[in-house]
CSV table of C-alpha atoms in Angstrom, one decimal:
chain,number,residue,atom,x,y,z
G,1,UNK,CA,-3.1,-17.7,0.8
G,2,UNK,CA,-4.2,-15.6,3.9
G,3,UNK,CA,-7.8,-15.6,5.7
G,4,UNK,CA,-8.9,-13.9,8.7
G,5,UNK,CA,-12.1,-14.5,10.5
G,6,UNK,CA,-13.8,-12.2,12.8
G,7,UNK,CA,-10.4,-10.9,14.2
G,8,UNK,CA,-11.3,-9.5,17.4
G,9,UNK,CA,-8.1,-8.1,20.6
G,10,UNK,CA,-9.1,-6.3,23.5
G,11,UNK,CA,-6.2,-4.3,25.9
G,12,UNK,CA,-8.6,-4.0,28.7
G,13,UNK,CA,-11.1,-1.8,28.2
G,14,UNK,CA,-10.1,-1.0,24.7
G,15,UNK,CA,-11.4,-3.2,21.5
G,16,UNK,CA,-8.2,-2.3,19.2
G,17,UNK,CA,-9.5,-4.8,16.4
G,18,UNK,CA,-13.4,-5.5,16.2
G,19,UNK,CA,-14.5,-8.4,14.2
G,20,UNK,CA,-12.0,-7.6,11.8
G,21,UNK,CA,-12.7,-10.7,8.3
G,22,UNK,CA,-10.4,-10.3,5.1
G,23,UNK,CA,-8.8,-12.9,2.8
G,24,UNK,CA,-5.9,-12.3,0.4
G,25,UNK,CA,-5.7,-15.0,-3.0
G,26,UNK,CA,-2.5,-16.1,-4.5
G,27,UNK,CA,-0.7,-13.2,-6.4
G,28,UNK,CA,-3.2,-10.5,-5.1
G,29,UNK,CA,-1.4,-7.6,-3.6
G,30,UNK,CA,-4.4,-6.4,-0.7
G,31,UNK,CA,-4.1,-2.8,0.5
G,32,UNK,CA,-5.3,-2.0,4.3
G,33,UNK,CA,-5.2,1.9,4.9
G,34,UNK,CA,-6.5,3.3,7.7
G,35,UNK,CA,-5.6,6.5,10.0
G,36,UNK,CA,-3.3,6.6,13.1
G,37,UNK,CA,-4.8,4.3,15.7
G,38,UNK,CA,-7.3,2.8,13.5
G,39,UNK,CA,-6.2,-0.9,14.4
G,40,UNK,CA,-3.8,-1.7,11.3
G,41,UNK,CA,-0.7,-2.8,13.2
G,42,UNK,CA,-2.5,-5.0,16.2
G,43,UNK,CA,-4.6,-6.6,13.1
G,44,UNK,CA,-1.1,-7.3,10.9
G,45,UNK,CA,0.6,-8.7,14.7
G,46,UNK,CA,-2.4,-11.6,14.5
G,47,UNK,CA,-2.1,-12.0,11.1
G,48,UNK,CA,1.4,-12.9,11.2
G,49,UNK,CA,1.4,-15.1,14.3
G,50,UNK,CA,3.2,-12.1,16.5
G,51,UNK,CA,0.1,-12.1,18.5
G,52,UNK,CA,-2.7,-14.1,19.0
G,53,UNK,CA,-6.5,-13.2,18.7
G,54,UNK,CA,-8.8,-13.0,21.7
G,55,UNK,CA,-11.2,-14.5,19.1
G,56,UNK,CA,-11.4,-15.5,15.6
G,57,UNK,CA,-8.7,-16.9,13.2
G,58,UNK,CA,-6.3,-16.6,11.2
G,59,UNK,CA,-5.3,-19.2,8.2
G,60,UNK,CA,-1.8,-19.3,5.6
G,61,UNK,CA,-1.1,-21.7,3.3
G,62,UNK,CA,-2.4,-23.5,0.2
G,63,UNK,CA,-1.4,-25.9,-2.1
G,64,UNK,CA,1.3,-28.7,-1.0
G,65,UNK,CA,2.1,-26.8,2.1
G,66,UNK,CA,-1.5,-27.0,3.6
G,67,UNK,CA,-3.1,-24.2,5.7
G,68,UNK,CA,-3.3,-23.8,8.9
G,69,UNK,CA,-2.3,-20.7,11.7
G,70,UNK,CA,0.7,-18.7,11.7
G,71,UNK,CA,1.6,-20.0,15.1
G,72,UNK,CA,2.9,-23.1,13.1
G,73,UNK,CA,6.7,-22.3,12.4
G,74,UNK,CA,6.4,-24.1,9.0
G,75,UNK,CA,3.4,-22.1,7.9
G,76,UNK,CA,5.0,-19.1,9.3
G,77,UNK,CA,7.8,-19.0,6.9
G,78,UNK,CA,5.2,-18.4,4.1
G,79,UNK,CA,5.3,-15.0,4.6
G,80,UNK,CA,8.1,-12.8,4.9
G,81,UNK,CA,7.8,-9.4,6.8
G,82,UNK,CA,9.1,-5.9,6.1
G,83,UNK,CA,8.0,-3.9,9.3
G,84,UNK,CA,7.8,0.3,9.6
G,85,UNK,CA,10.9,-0.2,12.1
G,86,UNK,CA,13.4,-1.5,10.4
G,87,UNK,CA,14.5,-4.9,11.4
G,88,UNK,CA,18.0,-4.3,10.4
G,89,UNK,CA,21.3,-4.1,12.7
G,90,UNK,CA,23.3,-1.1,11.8
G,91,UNK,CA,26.9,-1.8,12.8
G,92,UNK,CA,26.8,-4.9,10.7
G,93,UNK,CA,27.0,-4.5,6.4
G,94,UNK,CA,24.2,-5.0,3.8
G,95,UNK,CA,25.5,-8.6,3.0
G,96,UNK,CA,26.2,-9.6,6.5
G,97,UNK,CA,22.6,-8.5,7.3
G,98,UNK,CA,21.2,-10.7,4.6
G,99,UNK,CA,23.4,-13.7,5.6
G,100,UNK,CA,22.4,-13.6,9.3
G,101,UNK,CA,18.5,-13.3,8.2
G,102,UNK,CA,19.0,-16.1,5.5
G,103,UNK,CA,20.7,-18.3,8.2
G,104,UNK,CA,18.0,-18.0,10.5
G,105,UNK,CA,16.0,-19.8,8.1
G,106,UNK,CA,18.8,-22.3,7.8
G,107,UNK,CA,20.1,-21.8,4.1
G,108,UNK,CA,23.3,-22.3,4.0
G,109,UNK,CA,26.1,-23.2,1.5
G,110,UNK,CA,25.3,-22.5,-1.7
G,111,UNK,CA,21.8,-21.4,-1.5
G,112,UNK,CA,23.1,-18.9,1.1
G,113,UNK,CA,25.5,-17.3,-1.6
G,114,UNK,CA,22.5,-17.3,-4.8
G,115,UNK,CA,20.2,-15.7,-2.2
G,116,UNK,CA,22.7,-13.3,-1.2
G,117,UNK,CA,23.5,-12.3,-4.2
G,118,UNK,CA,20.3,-12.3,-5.8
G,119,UNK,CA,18.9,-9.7,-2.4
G,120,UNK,CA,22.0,-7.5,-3.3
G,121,UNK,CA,20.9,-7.0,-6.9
G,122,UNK,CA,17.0,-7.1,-6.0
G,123,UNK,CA,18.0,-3.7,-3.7
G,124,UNK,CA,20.3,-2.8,-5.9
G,125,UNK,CA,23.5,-2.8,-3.3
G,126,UNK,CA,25.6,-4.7,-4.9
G,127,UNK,CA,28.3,-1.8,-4.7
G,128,UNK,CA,27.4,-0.9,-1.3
G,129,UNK,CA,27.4,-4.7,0.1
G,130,UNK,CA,30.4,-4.4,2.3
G,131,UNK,CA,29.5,-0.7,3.8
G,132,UNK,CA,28.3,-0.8,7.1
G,133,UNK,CA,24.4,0.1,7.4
G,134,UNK,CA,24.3,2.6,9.2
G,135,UNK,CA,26.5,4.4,6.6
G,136,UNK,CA,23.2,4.3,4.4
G,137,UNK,CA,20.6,6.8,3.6
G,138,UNK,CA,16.7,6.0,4.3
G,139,UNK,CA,16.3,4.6,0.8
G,140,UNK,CA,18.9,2.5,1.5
G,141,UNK,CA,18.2,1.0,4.3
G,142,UNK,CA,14.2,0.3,3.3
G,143,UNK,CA,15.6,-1.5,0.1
G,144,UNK,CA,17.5,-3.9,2.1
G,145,UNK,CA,14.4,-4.2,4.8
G,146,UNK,CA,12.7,-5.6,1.8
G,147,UNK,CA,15.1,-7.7,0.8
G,148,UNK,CA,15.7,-9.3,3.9
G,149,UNK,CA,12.0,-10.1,4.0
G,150,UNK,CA,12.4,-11.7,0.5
G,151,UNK,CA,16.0,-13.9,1.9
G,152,UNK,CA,14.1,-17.2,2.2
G,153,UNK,CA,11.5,-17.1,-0.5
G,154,UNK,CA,8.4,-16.3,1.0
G,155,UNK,CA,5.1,-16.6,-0.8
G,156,UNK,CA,3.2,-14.1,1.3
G,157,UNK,CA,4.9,-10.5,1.9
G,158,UNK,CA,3.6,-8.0,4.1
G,159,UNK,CA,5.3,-4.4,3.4
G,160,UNK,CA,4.3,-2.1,6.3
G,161,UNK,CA,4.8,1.5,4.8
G,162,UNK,CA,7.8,0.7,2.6
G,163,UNK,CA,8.4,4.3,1.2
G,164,UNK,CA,8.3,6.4,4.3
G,165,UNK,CA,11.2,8.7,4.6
G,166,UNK,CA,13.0,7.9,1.4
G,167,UNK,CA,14.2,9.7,-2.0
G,168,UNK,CA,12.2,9.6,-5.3
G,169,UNK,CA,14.8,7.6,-6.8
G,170,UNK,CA,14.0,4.6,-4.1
G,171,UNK,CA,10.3,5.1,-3.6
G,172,UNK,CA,10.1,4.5,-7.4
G,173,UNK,CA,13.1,1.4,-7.4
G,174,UNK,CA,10.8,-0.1,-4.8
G,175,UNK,CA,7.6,0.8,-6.8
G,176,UNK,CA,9.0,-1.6,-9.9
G,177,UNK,CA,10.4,-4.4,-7.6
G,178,UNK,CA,6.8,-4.9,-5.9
G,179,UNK,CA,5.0,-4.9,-9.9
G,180,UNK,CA,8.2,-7.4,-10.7
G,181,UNK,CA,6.9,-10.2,-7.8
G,182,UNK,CA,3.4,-9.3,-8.9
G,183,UNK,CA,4.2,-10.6,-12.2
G,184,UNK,CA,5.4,-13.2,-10.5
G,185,UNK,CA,2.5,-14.1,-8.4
G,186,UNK,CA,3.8,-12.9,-5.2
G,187,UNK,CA,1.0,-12.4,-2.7
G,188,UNK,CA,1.4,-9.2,-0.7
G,189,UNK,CA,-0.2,-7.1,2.2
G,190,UNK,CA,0.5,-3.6,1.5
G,191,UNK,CA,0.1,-0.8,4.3
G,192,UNK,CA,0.6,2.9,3.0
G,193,UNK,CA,-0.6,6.4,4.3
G,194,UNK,CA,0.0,7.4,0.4
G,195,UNK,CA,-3.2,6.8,-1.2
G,196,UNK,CA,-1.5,7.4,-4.7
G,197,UNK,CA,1.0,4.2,-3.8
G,198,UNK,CA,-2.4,1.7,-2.9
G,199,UNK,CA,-4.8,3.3,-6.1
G,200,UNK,CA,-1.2,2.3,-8.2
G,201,UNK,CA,-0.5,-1.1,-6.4
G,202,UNK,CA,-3.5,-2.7,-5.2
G,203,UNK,CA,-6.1,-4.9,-6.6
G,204,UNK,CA,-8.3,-4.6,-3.1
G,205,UNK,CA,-8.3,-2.0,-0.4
G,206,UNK,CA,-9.7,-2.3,2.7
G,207,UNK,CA,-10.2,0.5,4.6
G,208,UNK,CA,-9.9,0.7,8.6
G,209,UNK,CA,-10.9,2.8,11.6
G,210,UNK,CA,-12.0,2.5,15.0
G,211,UNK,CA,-10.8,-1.6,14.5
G,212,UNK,CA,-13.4,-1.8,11.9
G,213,UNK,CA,-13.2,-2.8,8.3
G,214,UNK,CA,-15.3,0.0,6.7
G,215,UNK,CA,-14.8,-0.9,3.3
G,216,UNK,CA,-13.4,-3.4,1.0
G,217,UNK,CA,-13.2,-3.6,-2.5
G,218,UNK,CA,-11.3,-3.1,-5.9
G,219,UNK,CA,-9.9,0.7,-6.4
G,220,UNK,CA,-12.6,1.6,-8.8
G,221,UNK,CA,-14.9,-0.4,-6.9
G,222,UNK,CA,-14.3,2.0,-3.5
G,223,UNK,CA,-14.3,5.1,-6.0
G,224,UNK,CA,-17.2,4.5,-7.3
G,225,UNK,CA,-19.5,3.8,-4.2
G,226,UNK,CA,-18.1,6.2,-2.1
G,227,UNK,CA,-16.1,8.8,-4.1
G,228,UNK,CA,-18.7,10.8,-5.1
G,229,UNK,CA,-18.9,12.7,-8.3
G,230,UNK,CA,-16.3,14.5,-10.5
G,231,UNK,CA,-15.6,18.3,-10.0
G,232,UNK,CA,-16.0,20.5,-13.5
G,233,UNK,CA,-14.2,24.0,-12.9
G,234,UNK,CA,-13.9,26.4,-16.0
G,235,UNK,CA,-13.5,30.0,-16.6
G,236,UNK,CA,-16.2,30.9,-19.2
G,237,UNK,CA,-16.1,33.0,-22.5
G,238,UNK,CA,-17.8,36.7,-21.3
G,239,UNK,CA,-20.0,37.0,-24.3
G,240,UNK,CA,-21.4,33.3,-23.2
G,241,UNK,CA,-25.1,33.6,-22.3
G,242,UNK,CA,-25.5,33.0,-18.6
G,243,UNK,CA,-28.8,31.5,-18.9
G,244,UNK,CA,-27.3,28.5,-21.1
G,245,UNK,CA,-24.9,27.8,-17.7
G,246,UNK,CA,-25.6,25.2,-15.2
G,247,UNK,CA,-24.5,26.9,-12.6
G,248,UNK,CA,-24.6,30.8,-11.4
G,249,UNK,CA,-21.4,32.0,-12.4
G,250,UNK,CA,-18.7,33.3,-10.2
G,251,UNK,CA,-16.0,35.4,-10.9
G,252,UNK,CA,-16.2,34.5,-14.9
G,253,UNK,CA,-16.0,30.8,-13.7
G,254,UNK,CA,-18.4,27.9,-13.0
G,255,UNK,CA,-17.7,25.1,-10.4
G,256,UNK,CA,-20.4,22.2,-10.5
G,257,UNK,CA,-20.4,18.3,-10.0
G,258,UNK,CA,-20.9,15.6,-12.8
G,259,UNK,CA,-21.4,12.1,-13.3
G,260,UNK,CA,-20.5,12.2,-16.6
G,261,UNK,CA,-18.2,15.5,-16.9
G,262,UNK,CA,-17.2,15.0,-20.7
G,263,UNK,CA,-20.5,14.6,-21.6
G,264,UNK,CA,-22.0,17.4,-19.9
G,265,UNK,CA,-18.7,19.8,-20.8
G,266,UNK,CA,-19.5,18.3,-24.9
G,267,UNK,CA,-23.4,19.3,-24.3
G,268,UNK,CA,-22.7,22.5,-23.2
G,269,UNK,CA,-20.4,23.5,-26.0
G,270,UNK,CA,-23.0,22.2,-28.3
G,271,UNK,CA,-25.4,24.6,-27.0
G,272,UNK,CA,-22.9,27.1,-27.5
G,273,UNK,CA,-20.7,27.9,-24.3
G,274,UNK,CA,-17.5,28.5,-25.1
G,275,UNK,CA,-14.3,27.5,-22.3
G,276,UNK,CA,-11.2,29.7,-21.8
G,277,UNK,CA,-10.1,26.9,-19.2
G,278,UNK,CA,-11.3,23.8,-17.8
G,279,UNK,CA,-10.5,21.3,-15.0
G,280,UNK,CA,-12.4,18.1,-14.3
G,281,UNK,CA,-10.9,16.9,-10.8
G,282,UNK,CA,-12.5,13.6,-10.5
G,283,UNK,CA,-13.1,10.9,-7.2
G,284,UNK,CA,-10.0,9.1,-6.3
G,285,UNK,CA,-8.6,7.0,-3.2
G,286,UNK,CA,-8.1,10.1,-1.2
G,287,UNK,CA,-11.2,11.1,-1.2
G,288,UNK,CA,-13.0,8.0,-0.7
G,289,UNK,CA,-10.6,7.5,2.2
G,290,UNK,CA,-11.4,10.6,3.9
G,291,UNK,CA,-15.0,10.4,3.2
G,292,UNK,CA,-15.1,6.9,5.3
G,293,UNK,CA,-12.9,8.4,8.0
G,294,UNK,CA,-13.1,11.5,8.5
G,295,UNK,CA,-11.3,14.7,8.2
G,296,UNK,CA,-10.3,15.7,11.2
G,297,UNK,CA,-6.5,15.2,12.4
G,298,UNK,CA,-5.8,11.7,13.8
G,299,UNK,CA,-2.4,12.3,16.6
């Protein structure tokens, strides 16, 4: 549905995106994370025709529609776009929001009404529909962003940090609405600083700094090359025989690294060690993420 070649924009002396390649299929939801500055937001710009590459491409489409670039209006209304900043207008109500949008895709008539109605339940402001937005809280309001991204049927949806700033309740309503069009074979770009949200929703991160693409790959695929092993903490029986210990102990407890934790946890009780507690902390997005880009803070 989406392919980008060797994405490369320079602002003068500064290489913002550097040779940037990725490709989303049909009803894959992609994740690209990467820290403050890294190059996500001049990368999604080419991607959805807002700006155009010094070099390289970009491709949408499949199917009956064709492919081609983003510049091409009729291509461009494959994808439908749910930015940071929301593209909302404040003084005007949730269904005259969706109305405008829908209209400037030309539905109209009876398809305006179905799409309208179908937005308001899909955000789940149907009771809300005539209150002005600006009356709404931050959950609110990213419900509807997403919903006027979805007006005019899109088949490619890029969410730019969908959750940020809203309520548990919201984070987790738009949490079940994104696994509903991935049911439905929706194909989506997701962008997140919350590792938990891509390791939950994404079939393929790629990870981005410095205008790089550092790594890409499945969740467990990332984990595993660059996660590193899993953590065993556990406070040890006193009478246990230190010399049957892996480690030195510390304090009555043990802190070592495993490949295969429950093996090596079931070997040592077998030899008999015996646990008071235990912990095995294993590799996870997070981790693999900082590993690739560092740790120190990103402003």
């Amino acid at each position: 549905m989406l392919l980008a070649k060797d994405l490369v924009k320079k602002y003068g002396k500064l290489t913002a995106v550097d040779g940037v390649s990725l490709g989303i299929a049909k009803g894959e939801t992609f994740g690209l994370l990467g820290p403050n500055g890294a190059g996500k937001t001049t990368t999604i710009s080419m991607l959805v025709g807002l700006l155009s590459p010094d070099s390289g491409s970009v491709e949408i489409g499949s199917g009956d529609q064709g492919t081609g670039s983003p510049d091409d209006s009729g291509l461009r209304r494959l994808i439908g776009v749910a930015p940071q900043s929301l593209s909302l207008y404040e003084e005007l109500t949730a269904k005259e929001n969706l109305q405008f949008f829908a209209k400037l895709y030309g539905i109209s008539g009876k398809q305006l009404r179905e799409r309208t109605e179908w937005a308001l339940e899909f955000s789940k402001l149907e009771d809300r529909q005539n209150a002005r937005v600006d009356t709404f809280s931050g959950g609110m309001k990213r419900r509807l962003n997403i919903a006027v991204a979805l007006i005019h049927e899109p088949e490619i949806l890029l969410l730019d940090e969908p959750t940020v700033g809203v309520d548990p309740q919201s984070r987790n309503h738009i949490f079940e609405r994104i696994e509903e069009l991935q049911a439905k074979g929706m194909s989506i770009l997701y962008t997140t600083h919350y590792m938990e949200e891509a390791q939950r929703l994404c079939d393929r991160v790629g990870i981005m700094d410095k205008g790089k693409i550092l790594a890409l790959d499945s969740v467990d695929g990332l984990i595993s090359k660059y996660g590193g092993k899993s953590v065993v903490s556990a406070k040890v029986d006193p009478q246990t025989d230190p010399r049957l210990l892996p480690c030195q102990l510390e304090g009555g407890s043990i802190r070592f690294e495993s490949d295969r934790p429950l093996d090596d946890m079931t070997a040592l009780r077998d030899k008999g060690v015996r646990f008071e507690t235990m912990q095995v902390t294993k590799s996870d997005l997070e981790s693999v993420f900082l590993e690739l880009t560092g740790r120190s803070l990103r402003d």
